[in-house]
Coordinates of C-alpha atoms in Angstrom, one line a residue:
M1209 CA -15.4 -24.4 -16.4
S1210 CA -11.9 -23.4 -15.2
K1211 CA -11.7 -20.1 -13.4
T1212 CA -9.1 -17.7 -12.3
L1213 CA -8.9 -16.7 -8.6
F1214 CA -10.4 -13.4 -9.4
D1215 CA -13.3 -15.0 -11.3
K1216 CA -14.0 -17.3 -8.3
I1217 CA -14.3 -14.5 -5.8
W1218 CA -16.1 -12.1 -8.2
D1219 CA -18.7 -14.6 -9.3
A1220 CA -19.4 -15.6 -5.7
H1221 CA -20.3 -12.0 -4.9
V1222 CA -22.5 -11.1 -7.9
V1223 CA -26.0 -10.0 -6.9
Q1224 CA -27.2 -9.3 -10.4
H1225 CA -26.0 -8.3 -13.8
V1226 CA -27.3 -5.1 -15.2
E1227 CA -28.2 -5.6 -18.8
D1228 CA -25.8 -3.7 -21.0
G1229 CA -24.3 -2.3 -17.8
P1230 CA -22.2 -3.0 -14.8
T1231 CA -22.5 -5.8 -12.2
Q1232 CA -24.1 -5.3 -8.8
L1233 CA -21.4 -6.7 -6.5
Y1234 CA -21.8 -7.6 -2.9
I1235 CA -19.1 -6.1 -0.6
D1236 CA -17.9 -7.8 2.5
R1237 CA -15.9 -5.0 4.0
L1238 CA -15.9 -1.2 3.6
Y1239 CA -13.0 0.8 5.1
A1240 CA -13.5 4.5 5.6
H1241 CA -11.1 7.2 6.5
E1242 CA -11.5 10.9 7.1
V1243 CA -10.7 12.3 3.6
T1244 CA -13.1 10.6 1.2
S1245 CA -16.0 9.6 3.5
P1246 CA -17.7 12.9 4.6
Q1247 CA -19.6 13.5 1.4
A1248 CA -20.8 9.9 1.3
F1249 CA -22.3 10.2 4.8
D1250 CA -23.9 13.5 3.7
T1251 CA -25.5 11.7 0.8
L1252 CA -27.2 9.2 3.2
R1253 CA -28.3 12.1 5.4
D1254 CA -29.8 14.0 2.5
K1255 CA -31.7 10.9 1.4
N1256 CA -32.7 9.9 4.9
I1257 CA -31.0 6.5 4.5
K1258 CA -29.3 4.5 7.3
V1259 CA -26.1 2.5 6.9
F1260 CA -27.4 -1.0 5.7
R1261 CA -24.8 -3.1 7.5
P1262 CA -22.7 -1.0 9.9
D1263 CA -21.0 -4.1 11.3
H1264 CA -19.3 -4.5 7.8
V1265 CA -17.8 -1.0 8.0
I1266 CA -14.6 0.0 9.8
A1267 CA -13.4 3.6 10.0
M1268 CA -10.2 5.3 11.2
P1269 CA -8.3 8.6 10.6
D1270 CA -4.9 8.2 9.1
H1271 CA -4.1 10.8 6.4
N1272 CA -4.2 13.9 8.6
T1273 CA -2.8 12.2 11.7
P1274 CA 0.4 13.9 13.0
S1275 CA 3.4 11.6 13.7
D1276 CA 5.2 13.8 16.3
Q1277 CA 2.2 14.0 18.8
Q1278 CA -1.4 13.0 18.6
E1279 CA -3.0 15.3 21.2
R1280 CA -4.2 17.7 18.6
I1281 CA -4.3 18.5 14.8
D1282 CA -3.2 22.1 14.2
D1283 CA -4.4 22.3 10.6
P1284 CA -8.1 23.3 10.7
V1285 CA -9.1 21.4 7.6
G1286 CA -7.4 18.2 8.8
R1287 CA -8.9 18.6 12.2
K1288 CA -12.4 19.1 10.8
Q1289 CA -12.1 16.0 8.6
V1290 CA -11.0 13.8 11.6
E1291 CA -13.8 15.2 13.9
T1292 CA -16.4 14.7 11.1
L1293 CA -15.4 11.1 10.7
K1294 CA -15.9 10.4 14.4
A1295 CA -19.2 12.2 14.5
N1296 CA -20.5 10.3 11.4
C1297 CA -19.5 7.0 12.9
E1298 CA -21.3 7.8 16.2
E1299 CA -24.4 8.9 14.3
F1300 CA -24.5 5.8 12.0
G1301 CA -23.3 3.2 14.4
I1302 CA -20.0 2.4 12.8
K1303 CA -16.9 1.0 14.5
H1304 CA -14.3 3.8 14.7
F1305 CA -10.6 3.4 15.7
S1306 CA -9.8 6.9 17.0
M1307 CA -6.5 8.7 16.6
G1308 CA -4.0 7.8 19.3
T1309 CA -5.7 4.6 20.4
K1310 CA -4.1 1.1 20.2
D1311 CA -6.5 0.1 17.3
N1312 CA -5.5 3.0 15.1
G1313 CA -3.0 3.3 12.3
I1314 CA -3.0 3.4 8.5
I1315 CA -6.2 1.7 7.4
H1316 CA -4.3 -0.5 4.9
V1317 CA -2.0 -1.7 7.6
V1318 CA -4.6 -2.2 10.3
G1319 CA -7.1 -4.2 8.2
P1320 CA -4.8 -7.2 7.5
E1321 CA -3.0 -7.2 10.8
K1322 CA -6.4 -7.4 12.7
A1323 CA -7.7 -10.0 10.2
L1324 CA -10.5 -7.7 9.2
S1325 CA -9.4 -8.5 5.7
L1326 CA -9.7 -12.2 4.9
P1327 CA -9.3 -14.5 1.9
G1328 CA -12.3 -14.6 -0.5
M1329 CA -13.6 -11.2 0.6
T1330 CA -14.6 -8.3 -1.5
I1331 CA -13.1 -5.1 0.1
V1332 CA -13.4 -1.5 -0.9
C1333 CA -12.3 1.9 0.5
G1334 CA -12.3 5.4 -0.9
D1335 CA -8.5 5.2 -1.3
S1336 CA -6.5 4.0 -4.3
H1337 CA -4.2 1.8 -2.3
T1338 CA -7.0 -0.5 -1.1
S1339 CA -5.4 -3.0 -3.5
T1340 CA -3.1 -3.8 -0.5
H1341 CA -5.7 -6.1 1.0
G1342 CA -5.6 -8.3 -2.0
A1343 CA -2.5 -9.9 -0.6
V1344 CA -4.6 -12.1 1.7
G1345 CA -6.4 -13.5 -1.4
A1346 CA -9.3 -11.0 -1.7
I1347 CA -10.6 -8.6 -4.3
A1348 CA -9.7 -5.2 -2.9
M1349 CA -10.5 -2.0 -4.9
G1350 CA -10.3 1.7 -4.4
I1351 CA -13.6 3.5 -5.1
G1352 CA -14.9 7.0 -5.4
T1353 CA -17.0 9.0 -2.8
S1354 CA -20.3 8.3 -4.6
E1355 CA -19.5 4.6 -4.6
V1356 CA -18.7 4.7 -0.9
A1357 CA -22.3 6.0 -0.4
Q1358 CA -23.6 3.1 -2.5
V1359 CA -21.9 0.6 -0.2
L1360 CA -23.0 2.4 3.0
A1361 CA -26.6 2.3 1.8
S1362 CA -26.8 -1.1 0.2
Q1363 CA -23.6 -3.1 1.0
C1364 CA -23.3 -3.4 -2.8
I1365 CA -21.6 -1.5 -5.6
L1366 CA -22.0 -1.2 -9.3
Q1367 CA -18.8 -2.3 -11.1
S1368 CA -17.7 -3.3 -14.5
K1369 CA -15.7 -6.5 -14.4
P1370 CA -12.1 -5.9 -15.3
K1371 CA -10.0 -8.2 -17.5
T1372 CA -7.5 -10.6 -15.7
M1373 CA -3.8 -10.6 -15.9
R1374 CA -1.3 -12.9 -14.2
I1375 CA 2.3 -11.7 -13.4
N1376 CA 4.7 -14.5 -12.6
I1377 CA 8.0 -13.9 -10.8
E1378 CA 10.0 -17.1 -11.1
G1379 CA 13.2 -17.9 -9.3
E1380 CA 15.0 -16.7 -6.2
L1381 CA 15.4 -13.0 -5.5
P1382 CA 19.0 -11.9 -5.1
K1383 CA 20.5 -10.5 -1.8
C1384 CA 19.0 -7.2 -0.7
T1385 CA 16.1 -7.4 -3.2
T1386 CA 12.7 -6.9 -1.6
A1387 CA 9.1 -6.9 -2.6
K1388 CA 9.3 -3.2 -3.1
D1389 CA 12.1 -3.7 -5.7
V1390 CA 10.0 -6.3 -7.4
A1391 CA 7.1 -3.9 -7.7
L1392 CA 9.3 -1.1 -9.0
Y1393 CA 10.9 -3.4 -11.5
I1394 CA 7.5 -4.5 -12.8
M1395 CA 6.3 -0.9 -13.2
A1396 CA 9.5 0.0 -15.1
Q1397 CA 8.9 -2.9 -17.5
M1398 CA 5.1 -2.4 -17.9
T1399 CA 4.9 1.4 -17.3
T1400 CA 2.4 3.0 -15.0
S1401 CA -0.5 2.2 -17.4
G1402 CA 0.5 -1.3 -18.3
A1403 CA -2.2 -3.0 -16.2
T1404 CA -5.0 -0.5 -16.9
G1405 CA -8.3 -2.3 -17.1
Y1406 CA -7.0 -5.5 -15.5
A1407 CA -7.1 -7.2 -12.1
V1408 CA -3.7 -8.6 -11.5
E1409 CA -2.8 -11.9 -9.8
Y1410 CA 0.8 -12.2 -8.7
A1411 CA 2.2 -15.7 -8.9
G1412 CA 5.4 -17.7 -9.3
S1413 CA 8.0 -19.1 -6.9
A1414 CA 9.4 -15.8 -5.8
V1415 CA 5.9 -14.6 -4.8
R1416 CA 5.1 -17.9 -3.0
N1417 CA 8.3 -17.4 -1.0
M1418 CA 7.4 -13.9 0.0
S1419 CA 6.3 -13.1 3.6
M1420 CA 2.9 -11.6 4.1
E1421 CA 4.5 -8.2 4.6
G1422 CA 6.2 -8.6 1.3
R1423 CA 3.0 -9.6 -0.4
L1424 CA 1.1 -6.7 1.1
T1425 CA 3.8 -4.3 -0.3
L1426 CA 3.5 -5.9 -3.8
S1427 CA -0.3 -5.7 -3.8
N1428 CA -0.2 -2.2 -2.5
L1429 CA 1.6 -1.0 -5.6
S1430 CA -0.7 -2.6 -8.1
I1431 CA -2.6 0.6 -8.5
E1432 CA 0.5 2.3 -9.7
M1433 CA 0.4 0.2 -12.9
G1434 CA -3.2 1.2 -13.4
S1435 CA -4.5 -2.1 -12.2
R1436 CA -8.0 -2.3 -10.7
A1437 CA -6.9 -4.8 -8.1
G1438 CA -3.9 -6.9 -7.2
L1439 CA -4.3 -10.3 -5.4
I1440 CA -2.3 -13.3 -4.4
A1441 CA -3.7 -16.8 -3.8
P1442 CA -3.9 -17.6 -0.1
D1443 CA -1.6 -20.4 1.2
E1444 CA 0.0 -21.6 4.4
T1445 CA 1.9 -18.3 4.7
T1446 CA -1.5 -16.5 4.6
F1447 CA -3.1 -18.8 7.1
A1448 CA -0.2 -18.6 9.6
Y1449 CA -0.2 -14.8 9.4
L1450 CA -4.0 -14.5 10.0
K1451 CA -4.4 -17.2 12.7
G1452 CA -5.0 -15.9 16.2
R1453 CA -5.4 -12.3 15.1
E1454 CA -8.2 -10.3 16.7
Y1455 CA -10.9 -10.6 14.1
A1456 CA -9.9 -14.0 12.6
P1457 CA -12.3 -16.9 13.0
K1458 CA -11.7 -19.0 16.1
G1459 CA -11.8 -22.7 16.9
E1460 CA -14.0 -24.8 14.6
E1461 CA -14.9 -21.7 12.6
W1462 CA -11.2 -21.3 11.8
D1463 CA -10.9 -24.8 10.5
K1464 CA -14.0 -24.3 8.3
A1465 CA -12.7 -21.0 7.0
V1466 CA -9.3 -22.5 6.1
A1467 CA -10.9 -25.4 4.3
Q1468 CA -12.8 -22.8 2.2
W1469 CA -9.8 -20.6 1.6
K1470 CA -7.8 -23.5 0.3
Q1471 CA -10.2 -23.6 -2.7
L1472 CA -9.1 -20.0 -3.6
Y1473 CA -6.6 -20.5 -6.4
S1474 CA -6.6 -20.2 -10.2
D1475 CA -7.4 -23.5 -11.8
P1476 CA -4.4 -25.0 -13.6
D1477 CA -6.0 -24.5 -17.0
A1478 CA -7.6 -21.2 -16.2
V1479 CA -7.0 -18.7 -19.0
F1480 CA -6.0 -15.1 -18.3
D1481 CA -6.6 -12.2 -20.7
K1482 CA -2.9 -11.5 -20.4
E1483 CA 0.1 -13.2 -18.8
V1484 CA 3.7 -12.1 -18.3
T1485 CA 6.7 -13.7 -16.6
Y1486 CA 9.8 -12.1 -15.1
R1487 CA 13.0 -13.7 -13.7
A1488 CA 13.6 -13.0 -10.1
E1489 CA 17.4 -13.0 -10.6
D1490 CA 17.1 -10.0 -12.9
I1491 CA 15.7 -7.8 -10.1
V1492 CA 18.2 -5.9 -7.9
P1493 CA 17.7 -3.0 -5.5
R1494 CA 16.0 -0.1 -7.4
I1495 CA 15.3 3.6 -7.1
T1496 CA 13.1 6.0 -9.1
Y1497 CA 14.5 9.1 -10.8
G1498 CA 11.3 10.7 -12.1
T1499 CA 7.9 11.8 -11.1
N1500 CA 6.0 8.6 -11.5
P1501 CA 6.7 5.2 -9.9
G1502 CA 7.5 3.6 -13.3
A1503 CA 10.4 6.0 -13.9
G1504 CA 13.0 3.8 -12.2
I1505 CA 16.4 2.1 -12.6
A1506 CA 18.6 -0.4 -10.8
I1507 CA 20.4 1.5 -8.1
D1508 CA 23.8 1.1 -9.9
E1509 CA 22.4 2.1 -13.3
C1510 CA 22.3 5.6 -14.9
I1511 CA 19.2 7.6 -15.8
P1512 CA 18.3 6.9 -19.5
T1513 CA 19.2 9.3 -22.2
T1514 CA 16.9 10.8 -24.8
E1515 CA 18.2 8.6 -27.6
G1516 CA 15.4 7.0 -29.6
M1517 CA 12.6 9.1 -27.9
S1518 CA 10.0 10.9 -30.0
D1519 CA 9.7 14.6 -29.6
S1520 CA 6.7 14.3 -27.2
E1521 CA 8.4 11.6 -25.1
K1522 CA 11.6 13.7 -25.0
E1523 CA 9.6 16.8 -23.8
Q1524 CA 7.9 14.8 -21.1
F1525 CA 11.1 13.1 -20.0
L1526 CA 13.1 16.3 -19.8
S1527 CA 10.3 18.1 -17.9
M1528 CA 10.3 15.3 -15.3
L1529 CA 14.1 15.5 -14.9
D1530 CA 14.0 19.3 -14.7
Y1531 CA 11.7 19.0 -11.7
M1532 CA 13.9 16.4 -10.1
Q1533 CA 17.0 18.5 -10.9
F1534 CA 18.7 15.5 -12.6
E1535 CA 20.2 15.1 -16.0
P1536 CA 19.9 12.3 -18.7
G1537 CA 22.5 9.7 -18.3
Q1538 CA 23.3 10.8 -14.7
K1539 CA 24.3 8.1 -12.1
L1540 CA 22.3 8.7 -9.0
E1541 CA 24.2 6.4 -6.6
G1542 CA 26.2 8.7 -4.4
T1543 CA 23.8 11.7 -4.8
P1544 CA 23.3 13.6 -1.5
V1545 CA 19.9 13.1 0.2
D1546 CA 18.2 15.6 2.6
Y1547 CA 15.3 13.5 4.0
V1548 CA 14.6 9.8 4.5
F1549 CA 11.2 8.3 5.2
L1550 CA 10.4 4.8 6.4
G1551 CA 6.7 4.1 6.6
A1552 CA 3.4 4.4 4.6
C1553 CA 0.9 1.6 3.8
T1554 CA 3.6 0.4 1.4
N1555 CA 6.4 -0.2 3.9
G1556 CA 5.2 0.6 7.4
R1557 CA 5.0 -2.9 8.8
I1558 CA 7.2 -4.8 11.3
E1559 CA 9.3 -6.5 8.7
D1560 CA 10.2 -3.2 7.2
F1561 CA 11.5 -1.9 10.5
R1562 CA 13.4 -5.1 11.1
A1563 CA 15.0 -4.6 7.7
F1564 CA 15.9 -1.0 8.4
A1565 CA 17.3 -1.9 11.8
S1566 CA 19.4 -4.7 10.3
V1567 CA 21.3 -2.1 8.2
V1568 CA 21.7 0.7 10.8
K1569 CA 22.6 -1.4 13.8
G1570 CA 25.9 -0.4 15.2
K1571 CA 26.2 2.6 12.8
K1572 CA 25.2 6.3 13.0
K1573 CA 22.8 8.4 11.1
A1574 CA 24.4 11.0 8.8
D1575 CA 24.2 14.4 10.4
S1576 CA 22.9 15.9 7.2
I1577 CA 19.8 13.7 7.1
V1578 CA 16.4 14.4 8.5
A1579 CA 14.7 11.1 9.2
W1580 CA 11.1 10.2 9.7
L1581 CA 10.6 6.6 10.9
V1582 CA 6.8 6.1 11.2
P1583 CA 5.1 2.8 12.0
G1584 CA 2.0 1.9 10.1
S1585 CA 0.0 1.1 13.2
W1586 CA 0.1 1.1 17.0
L1587 CA 0.5 -2.6 16.9
V1588 CA 3.6 -2.3 14.7
R1589 CA 5.0 0.3 17.1
Q1590 CA 4.5 -2.0 20.0
Q1591 CA 6.2 -4.8 18.1
I1592 CA 9.1 -2.5 17.5
I1593 CA 9.4 -1.8 21.2
D1594 CA 8.9 -5.4 22.2
E1595 CA 11.7 -6.6 19.9
G1596 CA 14.1 -3.9 21.0
I1597 CA 14.2 -2.4 17.5
D1598 CA 13.5 1.1 19.1
K1599 CA 16.8 0.8 21.0
I1600 CA 18.8 -0.1 17.9
L1601 CA 17.2 2.9 16.1
E1602 CA 17.8 5.3 19.0
E1603 CA 21.5 4.2 19.4
A1604 CA 21.9 4.9 15.6
G1605 CA 20.5 8.4 16.1
F1606 CA 16.9 7.9 14.9
E1607 CA 13.6 8.8 16.5
L1608 CA 10.7 6.4 16.4
R1609 CA 7.5 8.5 15.6
L1610 CA 3.8 7.8 16.1
P1611 CA 1.6 5.9 13.6
S1612 CA 0.4 8.0 10.7
C1613 CA 0.4 8.2 6.9
S1614 CA 3.1 10.8 7.6
S1615 CA 5.3 11.9 4.8
C1616 CA 3.6 9.7 2.2
L1617 CA 1.5 12.7 1.2
A1618 CA 1.4 16.3 2.2
M1619 CA -1.7 16.3 4.3
N1620 CA -0.1 16.4 7.8
P1621 CA 2.9 18.2 9.3
D1622 CA 5.6 15.8 7.8
K1623 CA 6.2 17.8 4.6
V1624 CA 9.5 17.8 2.7
P1625 CA 10.5 21.4 2.0
A1626 CA 10.6 22.7 -1.6
G1627 CA 13.7 21.6 -3.5
K1628 CA 14.8 19.1 -0.9
L1629 CA 15.5 15.5 -2.0
A1630 CA 13.8 12.7 -0.1
I1631 CA 14.4 9.0 -0.4
S1632 CA 11.2 7.3 0.7
T1633 CA 9.5 3.9 1.1
S1634 CA 6.2 5.3 0.2
N1635 CA 4.2 4.6 -3.0
R1636 CA 4.2 7.8 -5.1
N1637 CA 6.8 10.3 -6.3
F1638 CA 4.4 12.6 -8.0
V1639 CA 5.1 16.4 -8.2
G1640 CA 4.5 17.8 -4.8
R1641 CA 3.4 14.5 -3.3
Q1642 CA 5.6 14.9 -0.2
G1643 CA 5.2 18.7 -0.1
P1644 CA 5.1 21.6 -2.6
G1645 CA 8.3 21.5 -4.6
A1646 CA 9.6 18.4 -2.8
R1647 CA 11.6 15.8 -4.8
T1648 CA 11.0 12.1 -4.1
I1649 CA 13.0 9.0 -4.8
L1650 CA 11.1 5.7 -4.1
A1651 CA 13.1 2.8 -2.7
S1652 CA 13.0 -0.2 -0.3
P1653 CA 13.6 0.0 3.4
L1654 CA 17.1 -1.4 2.9
V1655 CA 18.1 1.3 0.4
V1656 CA 16.5 4.0 2.6
A1657 CA 18.4 2.7 5.6
A1658 CA 21.8 2.6 3.8
S1659 CA 21.2 6.1 2.5
A1660 CA 20.3 7.4 6.0
I1661 CA 23.7 6.2 7.3
T1662 CA 25.8 7.6 4.5
G1663 CA 23.8 10.7 3.6
V1664 CA 23.9 9.8 -0.1
I1665 CA 21.9 7.3 -2.3
T1666 CA 23.6 4.0 -1.3
D1667 CA 23.4 0.4 -2.5
P1668 CA 22.7 -1.7 0.6
R1669 CA 24.8 -4.5 -0.9
K1670 CA 27.9 -2.3 -0.6
L1671 CA 27.4 -1.2 3.0

């Protein structure tokens, strides 16, 4: 019987089906960070249960980690969460990548770059953007704290199988269009609930031509459409990215693994519950204007008007614009910006810094701009230094900061002040996401870089 890629991986991990209930699914890798794991460890302690397979669990702090220095965490709540994670890992025998060490970084950046996330795996973490890891050809899902406890205790989880959707991007992406723009385009077309209840496989020539960094960005944003998971069939690009990395199979084991991974694709006649196709040439650099990632436009378009909206839609739309201090029909290109942020598990990889540097090289940061450039891991930071990107950034007036989730969310010192407008490579522009009262526009590293130079929202194609 023909199967989708998702079906192949899911079926290979089924332990048992619960009658009239969920599936007991075996989990290959659990990632844990400091925010959602403490209660899960407390559950094990209360029930006197050990971690079943500690070698299948990797933990690291990232959300509360400062990006200006990492000698201390001043916030008592954040400090307690980071200290608790370390103590729990020591007690239960779990590998812990401590803050400030070469192994640390954002968990969704470190996992793939160390080849801890591999094709065919089932991967979970108590974080919604776990979907990132699906880019290597895995089923990767965000889970709740009680489910983290399930996996710690049994290496299994109870899950209802989602429906399947394939999103095809066919053709060649135009100049300055990135994977971030593709994701923002899809969300604008489908809305932020368009993939609710589905696991999405990304396919088509434009996806096959993406780098691994681009695929990781695309999969990262799957959750913003309501998807349970987002994955991409592994291919030579995947294998080349993973080969030789720290935890990748070596020697004969590598050859055996690749032979197995080459079987991970949707069969030609596999049937998806839903399938949609978009043309790559229709996708240009994009920005958001509202308070959800689906409220977006091409950078040279205007914000929609209220024409044709129902009363409830109009009310919600105007409320969103009121928070953002924008007007219906307004053109945002040329609007002054206060803060720029390059980083997050969405765009904190080496390719993103190369792209940013390609725009700012030989230019100067606008004096009005506060810029936070934050690598997704210590490995990315070292690559930036090794390639001389740090010198390009410094000469343009930028400071390279230390690995952290940073300004993606308001859980560390990198908070955007109330009322200030930030253009950001992160994944969410919710009310208060980057700080109480902060206003966020989501964009690609190229758009953020161009805006950092001019001080206003700028189309990188025109710079």
